[in-house]
């Protein structure tokens, strides 16, 4: 299972495929080290208040150990995906009282498009989901022996999920509250549970409130978070600029995304729901199945409150859906006796061999060219100047922050210099084109007496 997971999420760790949020998060993580600001995040010249710091801390640690490289950035994402897989495997193995269905569940999880898309580069989904799954594991253990420390662990894991991606980390608490209203939840409704839940809630709050309190006192976080983030994402009719930043999609958009991204597993998912509803399976733990069911329904329902309705918001839904899909596959008569553990070992080995013999060319060399530009600048003593008005994309600006070892000049020097233009630049190109990538134009502004050195290969 570990080989299979790493084959998917750790392949091409050193490739230049950083874009979008991944590029931004890498730049923010680098700023922790270069600006010596571990508690208040910075994106370029501005304070960054959109997300909590755990993912940035881990990435900064990796950058400190392995250097400012794509490898160091993507290593964090691969380790987070592996941790999620191990936690999910453990949970399903405990619930199903065996390993066979757990192996198949991991296979269904890792081959889901949304899971792969948001786990193979530096995104927050896999790390957040790891803490959420760990919280559910702790709560499941509490249901078995009612020990306080399981509830404290539940509170801590939920708090770390909040420290990774904000109040999405509150999902485990919502699931527990809903669980109390089910027939299975009657067994724990007591004064003892109330006391344990209060203690867990204190741990939950303590794990993240210290950081939120600190930045609230040092920045305008409350206005930024409540107005520009929460309200804008939930708003459906607000015509303010903050709300318009997140375009509203129709509610049925998620149904289309599910059909498009999960079409190969949906028949097995529905078949499993039918089988489990009609026939009680004594091999599956009652409390665990109840938690998984609530997990699935809640995660699919709550994402409809988010106006943008992007694919990444379905990440948690596809985690529990992987179990039901695997159960549906395992219920097919001809597959009932299949050893999925051995099957996954074979699949993992074949996948790894494929990656090693035919490495994927993702074609996103846009930003790694900046590393070559920095080396060229050092060798020729020609500085780099970046005018933000010429480079308005915040992702391009993040790439400049991450890939250039030295901060670029903000205004043109007297002598020759390198500069960057967006790929879509249509104006007259009075400069010498050095490199054209998928996102950028790297050009040289040369003075008349400048002797052109051996520059980057054109493409």
Short mmCIF file of C-alpha atoms in Angstrom, two decimals:
data_model
loop_
_atom_site.label_atom_id
_atom_site.label_comp_id
_atom_site.label_asym_id
_atom_site.label_seq_id
_atom_site.Cartn_x
_atom_site.Cartn_y
_atom_site.Cartn_z
CA UNK A 1 0.00 0.00 0.00
CA UNK A 2 2.83 2.41 0.82
CA UNK A 3 4.51 1.65 -2.51
CA UNK A 4 1.25 2.25 -4.36
CA UNK A 5 0.59 5.54 -2.55
CA UNK A 6 4.11 6.86 -3.15
CA UNK A 7 3.98 5.77 -6.79
CA UNK A 8 1.00 8.06 -7.31
CA UNK A 9 1.82 11.03 -5.11
CA UNK A 10 5.63 11.03 -4.97
CA UNK A 11 6.38 10.57 -8.66
CA UNK A 12 8.31 13.41 -10.27
CA UNK A 13 8.88 15.21 -7.00
CA UNK A 14 11.46 17.47 -8.60
CA UNK A 15 9.35 18.49 -11.61
CA UNK A 16 8.44 22.13 -12.12
CA UNK A 17 4.72 21.50 -11.87
CA UNK A 18 3.86 24.18 -9.32
CA UNK A 19 1.01 26.46 -10.26
CA UNK A 20 -1.98 28.20 -8.78
CA UNK A 21 -2.35 27.84 -5.02
CA UNK A 22 0.64 25.48 -4.88
CA UNK A 23 2.93 28.20 -6.18
CA UNK A 24 1.46 30.76 -3.77
CA UNK A 25 1.79 28.44 -0.75
CA UNK A 26 5.41 27.68 -1.66
CA UNK A 27 6.22 31.41 -1.76
CA UNK A 28 4.50 32.01 1.59
CA UNK A 29 6.45 29.13 3.15
CA UNK A 30 9.74 30.52 1.85
CA UNK A 31 8.88 33.91 3.35
CA UNK A 32 8.66 32.31 6.79
CA UNK A 33 12.39 31.63 6.55
CA UNK A 34 13.56 34.71 4.68
CA UNK A 35 11.49 37.18 6.71
CA UNK A 36 11.89 35.31 10.01
CA UNK A 37 8.13 35.56 10.62
CA UNK A 38 6.76 32.17 11.71
CA UNK A 39 3.47 33.42 13.20
CA UNK A 40 2.34 36.06 10.71
CA UNK A 41 2.44 34.78 7.14
CA UNK A 42 3.51 37.03 4.26
CA UNK A 43 2.76 36.80 0.55
CA UNK A 44 5.20 38.98 -1.35
CA UNK A 45 5.04 42.37 0.42
CA UNK A 46 1.65 41.87 2.10
CA UNK A 47 0.49 40.07 5.22
CA UNK A 48 -1.34 36.85 4.30
CA UNK A 49 -4.40 36.16 6.46
CA UNK A 50 -6.40 33.77 4.29
CA UNK A 51 -5.19 30.46 5.75
CA UNK A 52 -3.77 29.17 9.06
CA UNK A 53 -0.08 28.27 9.24
CA UNK A 54 0.39 24.50 9.75
CA UNK A 55 0.96 23.61 6.08
CA UNK A 56 3.27 26.61 5.70
CA UNK A 57 5.24 25.61 8.80
CA UNK A 58 5.76 22.07 7.49
CA UNK A 59 6.76 23.34 4.06
CA UNK A 60 9.16 25.86 5.57
CA UNK A 61 10.75 23.04 7.57
CA UNK A 62 11.19 21.01 4.38
CA UNK A 63 12.67 24.03 2.58
CA UNK A 64 15.07 24.57 5.47
CA UNK A 65 16.27 20.96 5.26
CA UNK A 66 16.29 20.39 1.49
CA UNK A 67 16.71 23.91 0.16
CA UNK A 68 14.40 26.13 -1.89
CA UNK A 69 13.39 23.51 -4.43
CA UNK A 70 10.29 22.01 -5.99
CA UNK A 71 11.33 18.70 -4.44
CA UNK A 72 11.13 20.14 -0.92
CA UNK A 73 7.69 21.60 -1.62
CA UNK A 74 6.15 18.52 -3.20
CA UNK A 75 7.68 16.24 -0.57
CA UNK A 76 5.33 17.78 2.02
CA UNK A 77 2.34 17.05 -0.20
CA UNK A 78 3.47 13.45 -0.77
CA UNK A 79 4.03 12.81 2.95
CA UNK A 80 0.62 14.31 3.77
CA UNK A 81 -1.05 12.06 1.18
CA UNK A 82 0.77 9.03 2.58
CA UNK A 83 -0.28 9.96 6.14
CA UNK A 84 -3.91 10.28 4.99
CA UNK A 85 -3.74 6.87 3.32
CA UNK A 86 -2.28 5.19 6.39
CA UNK A 87 -4.90 6.76 8.69
CA UNK A 88 -7.74 5.86 6.31
CA UNK A 89 -6.41 2.31 5.94
CA UNK A 90 -6.22 1.89 9.72
CA UNK A 91 -9.75 3.21 10.23
CA UNK A 92 -11.34 0.97 7.59
CA UNK A 93 -9.36 -2.05 8.79
CA UNK A 94 -10.69 -1.51 12.31
CA UNK A 95 -14.26 -0.96 11.18
CA UNK A 96 -14.32 -3.98 8.85
CA UNK A 97 -12.26 -6.18 11.23
CA UNK A 98 -9.79 -7.06 8.48
CA UNK A 99 -7.32 -5.69 5.95
CA UNK A 100 -8.73 -6.86 2.63
CA UNK A 101 -11.44 -4.24 2.22
CA UNK A 102 -9.11 -1.59 3.65
CA UNK A 103 -6.63 -2.20 0.80
CA UNK A 104 -9.38 -1.85 -1.78
CA UNK A 105 -10.68 1.31 -0.10
CA UNK A 106 -7.22 2.89 -0.37
CA UNK A 107 -7.11 1.95 -4.04
CA UNK A 108 -10.48 3.62 -4.66
CA UNK A 109 -9.35 6.67 -2.71
CA UNK A 110 -6.06 7.17 -4.55
CA UNK A 111 -7.55 6.61 -8.00
CA UNK A 112 -10.25 9.23 -7.47
CA UNK A 113 -9.56 12.22 -9.70
CA UNK A 114 -10.35 14.88 -7.09
CA UNK A 115 -8.11 13.20 -4.50
CA UNK A 116 -5.18 12.95 -6.92
CA UNK A 117 -5.61 16.43 -8.37
CA UNK A 118 -5.52 18.07 -4.95
CA UNK A 119 -2.82 15.88 -3.37
CA UNK A 120 0.04 15.63 -5.86
CA UNK A 121 1.07 19.27 -5.43
CA UNK A 122 1.15 21.57 -2.44
CA UNK A 123 -2.53 21.83 -1.49
CA UNK A 124 -4.13 21.85 1.94
CA UNK A 125 -6.74 19.17 1.30
CA UNK A 126 -4.74 16.01 2.07
CA UNK A 127 -3.21 17.37 5.29
CA UNK A 128 -6.57 18.72 6.50
CA UNK A 129 -8.27 15.44 5.65
CA UNK A 130 -5.57 13.53 7.55
CA UNK A 131 -6.35 15.42 10.76
CA UNK A 132 -10.11 15.00 10.20
CA UNK A 133 -9.77 11.25 9.69
CA UNK A 134 -7.51 11.01 12.74
CA UNK A 135 -10.16 12.85 14.78
CA UNK A 136 -12.78 10.32 13.67
CA UNK A 137 -10.45 7.44 14.57
CA UNK A 138 -10.01 8.84 18.08
CA UNK A 139 -13.77 9.25 18.46
CA UNK A 140 -14.40 5.72 17.21
CA UNK A 141 -11.99 4.39 19.81
CA UNK A 142 -13.81 6.44 22.45
CA UNK A 143 -17.06 4.75 21.49
CA UNK A 144 -15.43 1.42 22.30
CA UNK A 145 -14.01 2.04 25.78
CA UNK A 146 -15.20 5.56 26.85
CA UNK A 147 -11.71 6.66 27.91
CA UNK A 148 -11.12 10.38 28.29
CA UNK A 149 -7.82 10.48 26.44
CA UNK A 150 -9.50 9.33 23.21
CA UNK A 151 -11.78 12.38 23.38
CA UNK A 152 -8.83 14.64 24.12
CA UNK A 153 -7.08 13.25 21.05
CA UNK A 154 -10.26 13.89 19.07
CA UNK A 155 -10.23 17.52 20.18
CA UNK A 156 -6.55 17.95 19.36
CA UNK A 157 -6.84 16.46 15.87
CA UNK A 158 -9.87 18.64 15.12
CA UNK A 159 -7.91 21.66 16.29
CA UNK A 160 -4.97 20.83 14.04
CA UNK A 161 -7.39 20.53 11.13
CA UNK A 162 -8.55 24.07 11.94
CA UNK A 163 -4.91 25.19 12.10
CA UNK A 164 -4.45 23.78 8.59
CA UNK A 165 -7.51 25.04 6.73
CA UNK A 166 -9.60 27.15 9.04
CA UNK A 167 -12.99 26.16 10.32
CA UNK A 168 -13.35 23.31 7.87
CA UNK A 169 -11.62 21.48 10.73
CA UNK A 170 -14.89 21.66 12.66
CA UNK A 171 -16.33 18.85 10.52
CA UNK A 172 -15.57 16.14 13.15
CA UNK A 173 -17.58 18.04 15.78
CA UNK A 174 -20.55 18.34 13.44
CA UNK A 175 -20.39 14.59 12.76
CA UNK A 176 -20.28 13.80 16.50
CA UNK A 177 -23.31 16.02 17.17
CA UNK A 178 -25.26 14.30 14.39
CA UNK A 179 -24.13 10.91 15.70
CA UNK A 180 -25.76 11.62 19.06
CA UNK A 181 -29.16 11.75 17.37
CA UNK A 182 -28.81 8.31 15.77
CA UNK A 183 -29.85 5.01 17.40
CA UNK A 184 -26.16 4.14 17.85
CA UNK A 185 -25.57 7.45 19.60
CA UNK A 186 -27.93 6.63 22.45
CA UNK A 187 -25.25 4.46 24.04
CA UNK A 188 -22.98 7.41 24.89
CA UNK A 189 -25.46 10.12 25.87
CA UNK A 190 -24.55 10.55 29.51
CA UNK A 191 -23.08 13.01 32.00
CA UNK A 192 -19.74 11.28 31.65
CA UNK A 193 -19.71 11.89 27.90
CA UNK A 194 -20.73 15.52 28.41
CA UNK A 195 -17.78 16.03 30.74
CA UNK A 196 -15.39 14.34 28.33
CA UNK A 197 -16.77 16.36 25.41
CA UNK A 198 -16.27 19.62 27.31
CA UNK A 199 -12.68 18.68 28.08
CA UNK A 200 -12.12 17.80 24.40
CA UNK A 201 -13.67 21.10 23.33
CA UNK A 202 -11.27 22.99 25.59
CA UNK A 203 -8.33 21.18 23.98
CA UNK A 204 -9.87 21.90 20.57
CA UNK A 205 -10.10 25.64 21.25
CA UNK A 206 -6.69 25.85 22.92
CA UNK A 207 -4.97 24.24 19.90
CA UNK A 208 -5.81 27.13 17.56
CA UNK A 209 -7.24 30.06 19.50
CA UNK A 210 -3.79 31.16 20.68
CA UNK A 211 -2.76 31.78 17.07
CA UNK A 212 -6.03 33.45 16.04
CA UNK A 213 -5.85 35.68 19.13
CA UNK A 214 -2.27 36.66 18.34
CA UNK A 215 -2.91 37.65 14.72
CA UNK A 216 -6.18 39.38 15.64
CA UNK A 217 -4.22 41.64 17.99
CA UNK A 218 -1.41 42.26 15.49
CA UNK A 219 -3.38 42.57 12.20
CA UNK A 220 -6.84 43.41 10.80
CA UNK A 221 -7.63 39.70 10.68
CA UNK A 222 -11.21 39.87 11.98
CA UNK A 223 -12.37 42.23 9.24
CA UNK A 224 -10.41 40.38 6.57
CA UNK A 225 -11.60 36.93 7.62
CA UNK A 226 -15.26 37.56 8.48
CA UNK A 227 -16.03 39.98 5.67
CA UNK A 228 -13.64 39.27 2.82
CA UNK A 229 -13.46 35.48 3.25
CA UNK A 230 -16.39 33.89 5.10
CA UNK A 231 -19.17 36.19 3.93
CA UNK A 232 -17.85 36.38 0.38
CA UNK A 233 -17.70 32.59 0.04
CA UNK A 234 -21.17 32.05 1.50
CA UNK A 235 -22.88 34.98 -0.18
CA UNK A 236 -25.15 34.26 -3.13
CA UNK A 237 -26.62 37.69 -3.85
CA UNK A 238 -24.13 40.19 -2.46
CA UNK A 239 -22.84 42.42 -5.26
CA UNK A 240 -19.88 43.78 -3.31
CA UNK A 241 -16.38 43.36 -4.71
CA UNK A 242 -15.52 40.87 -1.96
CA UNK A 243 -18.45 38.63 -2.85
CA UNK A 244 -17.87 38.92 -6.59
CA UNK A 245 -14.37 37.52 -6.08
CA UNK A 246 -16.03 34.12 -5.60
CA UNK A 247 -18.43 33.52 -8.46
CA UNK A 248 -21.60 31.65 -7.52
CA UNK A 249 -22.30 28.31 -9.17
CA UNK A 250 -25.71 26.58 -9.21
CA UNK A 251 -26.34 23.95 -6.54
CA UNK A 252 -26.60 21.12 -9.05
CA UNK A 253 -23.02 21.86 -10.10
CA UNK A 254 -21.78 19.36 -7.51
CA UNK A 255 -23.94 16.62 -8.97
CA UNK A 256 -22.29 17.18 -12.33
CA UNK A 257 -18.82 17.22 -10.76
CA UNK A 258 -19.54 13.96 -8.95
CA UNK A 259 -20.76 12.31 -12.13
CA UNK A 260 -17.82 13.62 -14.16
CA UNK A 261 -15.05 12.90 -11.65
CA UNK A 262 -16.35 9.73 -10.01
CA UNK A 263 -18.28 8.02 -12.80
CA UNK A 264 -16.24 4.82 -12.63
CA UNK A 265 -17.06 4.24 -8.96
CA UNK A 266 -20.60 5.66 -8.66
CA UNK A 267 -22.37 2.40 -9.62
CA UNK A 268 -20.46 0.52 -6.91
CA UNK A 269 -21.11 3.35 -4.43
CA UNK A 270 -24.88 3.14 -4.93
CA UNK A 271 -24.79 -0.65 -4.93
CA UNK A 272 -23.00 -0.62 -1.58
CA UNK A 273 -25.56 1.79 -0.12
CA UNK A 274 -28.34 -0.53 -1.26
CA UNK A 275 -26.65 -3.66 0.12
CA UNK A 276 -25.89 -2.08 3.48
CA UNK A 277 -29.43 -0.75 3.78
CA UNK A 278 -31.09 -4.04 2.87
CA UNK A 279 -28.70 -6.51 4.47
CA UNK A 280 -26.94 -6.03 7.78
CA UNK A 281 -23.29 -7.05 7.50
CA UNK A 282 -22.04 -8.49 10.76
CA UNK A 283 -18.42 -8.01 9.68
CA UNK A 284 -18.74 -4.22 9.78
CA UNK A 285 -18.66 -2.38 13.08
CA UNK A 286 -22.02 -0.69 13.77
CA UNK A 287 -20.63 2.52 15.24
CA UNK A 288 -18.00 2.83 12.54
CA UNK A 289 -20.52 2.38 9.73
CA UNK A 290 -22.76 5.01 11.31
CA UNK A 291 -19.87 7.48 11.46
CA UNK A 292 -18.93 6.81 7.83
CA UNK A 293 -22.53 7.29 6.72
CA UNK A 294 -22.88 10.60 8.56
CA UNK A 295 -19.44 11.64 7.25
CA UNK A 296 -20.55 11.02 3.65
CA UNK A 297 -23.94 12.71 3.88
CA UNK A 298 -22.68 15.70 5.86
CA UNK A 299 -19.68 16.41 3.60
CA UNK A 300 -21.84 16.27 0.49
CA UNK A 301 -24.47 18.52 2.05
CA UNK A 302 -22.25 21.16 3.62
CA UNK A 303 -20.33 21.95 0.42
CA UNK A 304 -23.55 23.36 -1.05
CA UNK A 305 -23.18 26.31 1.33
CA UNK A 306 -20.00 27.40 -0.49
CA UNK A 307 -20.87 29.61 -3.41
CA UNK A 308 -17.87 28.73 -5.60
CA UNK A 309 -18.60 24.97 -5.62
CA UNK A 310 -15.16 23.97 -6.91
CA UNK A 311 -13.98 20.37 -7.14
CA UNK A 312 -11.59 20.67 -4.20
CA UNK A 313 -14.50 21.19 -1.81
CA UNK A 314 -15.58 17.60 -2.47
CA UNK A 315 -12.29 16.18 -1.19
CA UNK A 316 -13.63 15.01 2.20
CA UNK A 317 -16.73 13.53 0.58
CA UNK A 318 -14.64 11.24 -1.65
CA UNK A 319 -12.74 9.89 1.37
CA UNK A 320 -15.74 8.14 2.92
CA UNK A 321 -17.18 7.47 -0.54
CA UNK A 322 -14.07 5.38 -1.24
CA UNK A 323 -15.12 2.92 1.46
CA UNK A 324 -18.63 2.50 0.05
CA UNK A 325 -17.27 2.13 -3.49
CA UNK A 326 -14.83 -0.53 -2.30
CA UNK A 327 -17.59 -2.36 -0.45
CA UNK A 328 -19.75 -2.32 -3.58
CA UNK A 329 -16.91 -3.82 -5.64
CA UNK A 330 -16.23 -6.47 -3.00
CA UNK A 331 -19.91 -7.50 -3.02
CA UNK A 332 -19.75 -8.53 -6.68
CA UNK A 333 -20.07 -12.36 -6.57
CA UNK A 334 -16.96 -13.10 -8.63
CA UNK A 335 -14.82 -10.77 -6.50
CA UNK A 336 -15.87 -11.91 -3.05
CA UNK A 337 -12.80 -14.12 -2.58
CA UNK A 338 -10.23 -11.82 -4.20
CA UNK A 339 -7.19 -10.98 -2.11
CA UNK A 340 -7.10 -7.24 -2.67
CA UNK A 341 -3.91 -6.86 -0.62
CA UNK A 342 -1.91 -8.92 -3.12
CA UNK A 343 -3.70 -7.23 -6.00
CA UNK A 344 -2.73 -3.78 -4.72
CA UNK A 345 0.90 -4.85 -4.34
CA UNK A 346 0.97 -5.89 -7.99
CA UNK A 347 -0.76 -2.70 -9.11
CA UNK A 348 1.61 -0.56 -7.06
CA UNK A 349 4.67 -2.30 -8.49
CA UNK A 350 3.43 -1.97 -12.07
CA UNK A 351 2.60 1.67 -11.56
CA UNK A 352 6.01 2.38 -10.08
CA UNK A 353 7.74 0.64 -13.00
CA UNK A 354 5.68 2.69 -15.42
CA UNK A 355 6.69 5.94 -13.70
CA UNK A 356 10.36 4.96 -13.63
CA UNK A 357 10.54 3.81 -17.26
CA UNK A 358 8.33 6.49 -18.83
CA UNK A 359 8.50 9.56 -16.58
CA UNK A 360 5.61 11.90 -17.10
CA UNK A 361 6.32 15.19 -18.85
CA UNK A 362 3.88 17.60 -17.29
CA UNK A 363 5.03 20.46 -19.49
CA UNK A 364 4.94 23.20 -16.87
CA UNK A 365 8.47 24.56 -17.12
CA UNK A 366 7.24 28.12 -16.71
CA UNK A 367 8.69 28.78 -13.32
CA UNK A 368 11.73 26.51 -13.12
CA UNK A 369 13.15 28.71 -15.89
CA UNK A 370 13.38 31.43 -13.26
CA UNK A 371 15.94 29.33 -11.41
CA UNK A 372 18.03 29.23 -14.58
CA UNK A 373 17.56 32.97 -14.95
CA UNK A 374 18.88 33.56 -11.44
CA UNK A 375 22.00 31.53 -12.25
CA UNK A 376 22.48 33.44 -15.49
CA UNK A 377 22.11 36.73 -13.64
CA UNK A 378 24.74 35.69 -11.11
CA UNK A 379 27.17 34.56 -13.82
CA UNK A 380 26.84 37.70 -15.95
CA UNK A 381 26.33 40.29 -13.18
CA UNK A 382 23.21 41.46 -14.99
CA UNK A 383 20.44 42.19 -12.45
CA UNK A 384 16.81 41.14 -12.65
CA UNK A 385 14.06 43.75 -12.48
CA UNK A 386 10.39 42.89 -11.97
CA UNK A 387 7.73 45.55 -12.41
CA UNK A 388 4.52 44.35 -10.75
CA UNK A 389 2.49 46.45 -13.19
CA UNK A 390 3.96 44.36 -15.98
CA UNK A 391 3.40 41.11 -14.10
CA UNK A 392 -0.09 41.43 -12.55
CA UNK A 393 -0.73 37.70 -11.95
CA UNK A 394 -0.31 36.91 -8.26
CA UNK A 395 0.81 33.38 -9.19
CA UNK A 396 3.60 34.76 -11.38
CA UNK A 397 4.60 37.07 -8.54
CA UNK A 398 4.69 34.09 -6.17
CA UNK A 399 6.98 32.25 -8.59
CA UNK A 400 9.35 35.23 -8.59
CA UNK A 401 9.44 35.16 -4.79
CA UNK A 402 10.09 31.42 -4.63
CA UNK A 403 12.46 30.72 -7.52
CA UNK A 404 14.70 33.79 -7.41
CA UNK A 405 17.34 33.56 -4.71
CA UNK A 406 17.72 37.32 -4.54
CA UNK A 407 14.85 39.84 -4.44
CA UNK A 408 14.59 41.45 -7.89
CA UNK A 409 14.92 45.19 -8.43
CA UNK A 410 11.63 47.09 -8.40
CA UNK A 411 12.78 49.77 -10.87
CA UNK A 412 15.00 49.77 -13.93
CA UNK A 413 18.74 50.20 -13.26
CA UNK A 414 21.01 52.36 -15.41
CA UNK A 415 22.63 49.41 -17.15
CA UNK A 416 21.30 46.29 -18.83
CA UNK A 417 18.89 44.03 -16.96
CA UNK A 418 16.61 41.03 -17.31
CA UNK A 419 12.88 41.40 -16.81
CA UNK A 420 9.69 39.34 -17.05
CA UNK A 421 6.51 39.81 -19.03
CA UNK A 422 3.29 37.79 -19.01
CA UNK A 423 2.97 35.25 -21.82
CA UNK A 424 -0.06 37.07 -23.23
CA UNK A 425 1.89 40.33 -23.63
CA UNK A 426 0.88 41.83 -26.98
CA UNK A 427 2.82 45.10 -27.05
CA UNK A 428 5.89 45.81 -29.18
CA UNK A 429 8.76 43.67 -27.96
CA UNK A 430 11.73 46.04 -27.97
CA UNK A 431 13.79 43.65 -25.88
CA UNK A 432 15.79 40.54 -26.69
CA UNK A 433 13.65 37.46 -26.04
CA UNK A 434 15.56 35.00 -23.88
CA UNK A 435 12.91 32.40 -23.02
CA UNK A 436 9.23 31.88 -23.77
CA UNK A 437 7.46 29.53 -21.37
CA UNK A 438 3.85 28.60 -20.86
CA UNK A 439 3.33 31.53 -18.49
CA UNK A 440 6.16 34.00 -18.91
CA UNK A 441 8.38 35.86 -21.33
CA UNK A 442 11.94 36.29 -20.07
CA UNK A 443 13.58 39.19 -21.87
CA UNK A 444 16.82 41.16 -21.78
CA UNK A 445 16.86 44.95 -21.86
CA UNK A 446 20.37 45.57 -23.23
CA UNK A 447 22.21 48.85 -23.52
CA UNK A 448 24.07 49.58 -26.80
CA UNK A 449 27.47 48.60 -25.44
CA UNK A 450 26.22 45.34 -23.89
CA UNK A 451 27.83 42.11 -25.16
CA UNK A 452 25.22 39.31 -25.22
CA UNK A 453 26.41 36.32 -23.15
CA UNK A 454 25.55 32.67 -23.70
CA UNK A 455 21.90 32.93 -22.67
CA UNK A 456 19.14 30.47 -21.98
CA UNK A 457 18.08 28.27 -24.88
CA UNK A 458 15.07 29.66 -26.69
CA UNK A 459 11.92 27.59 -26.87
#
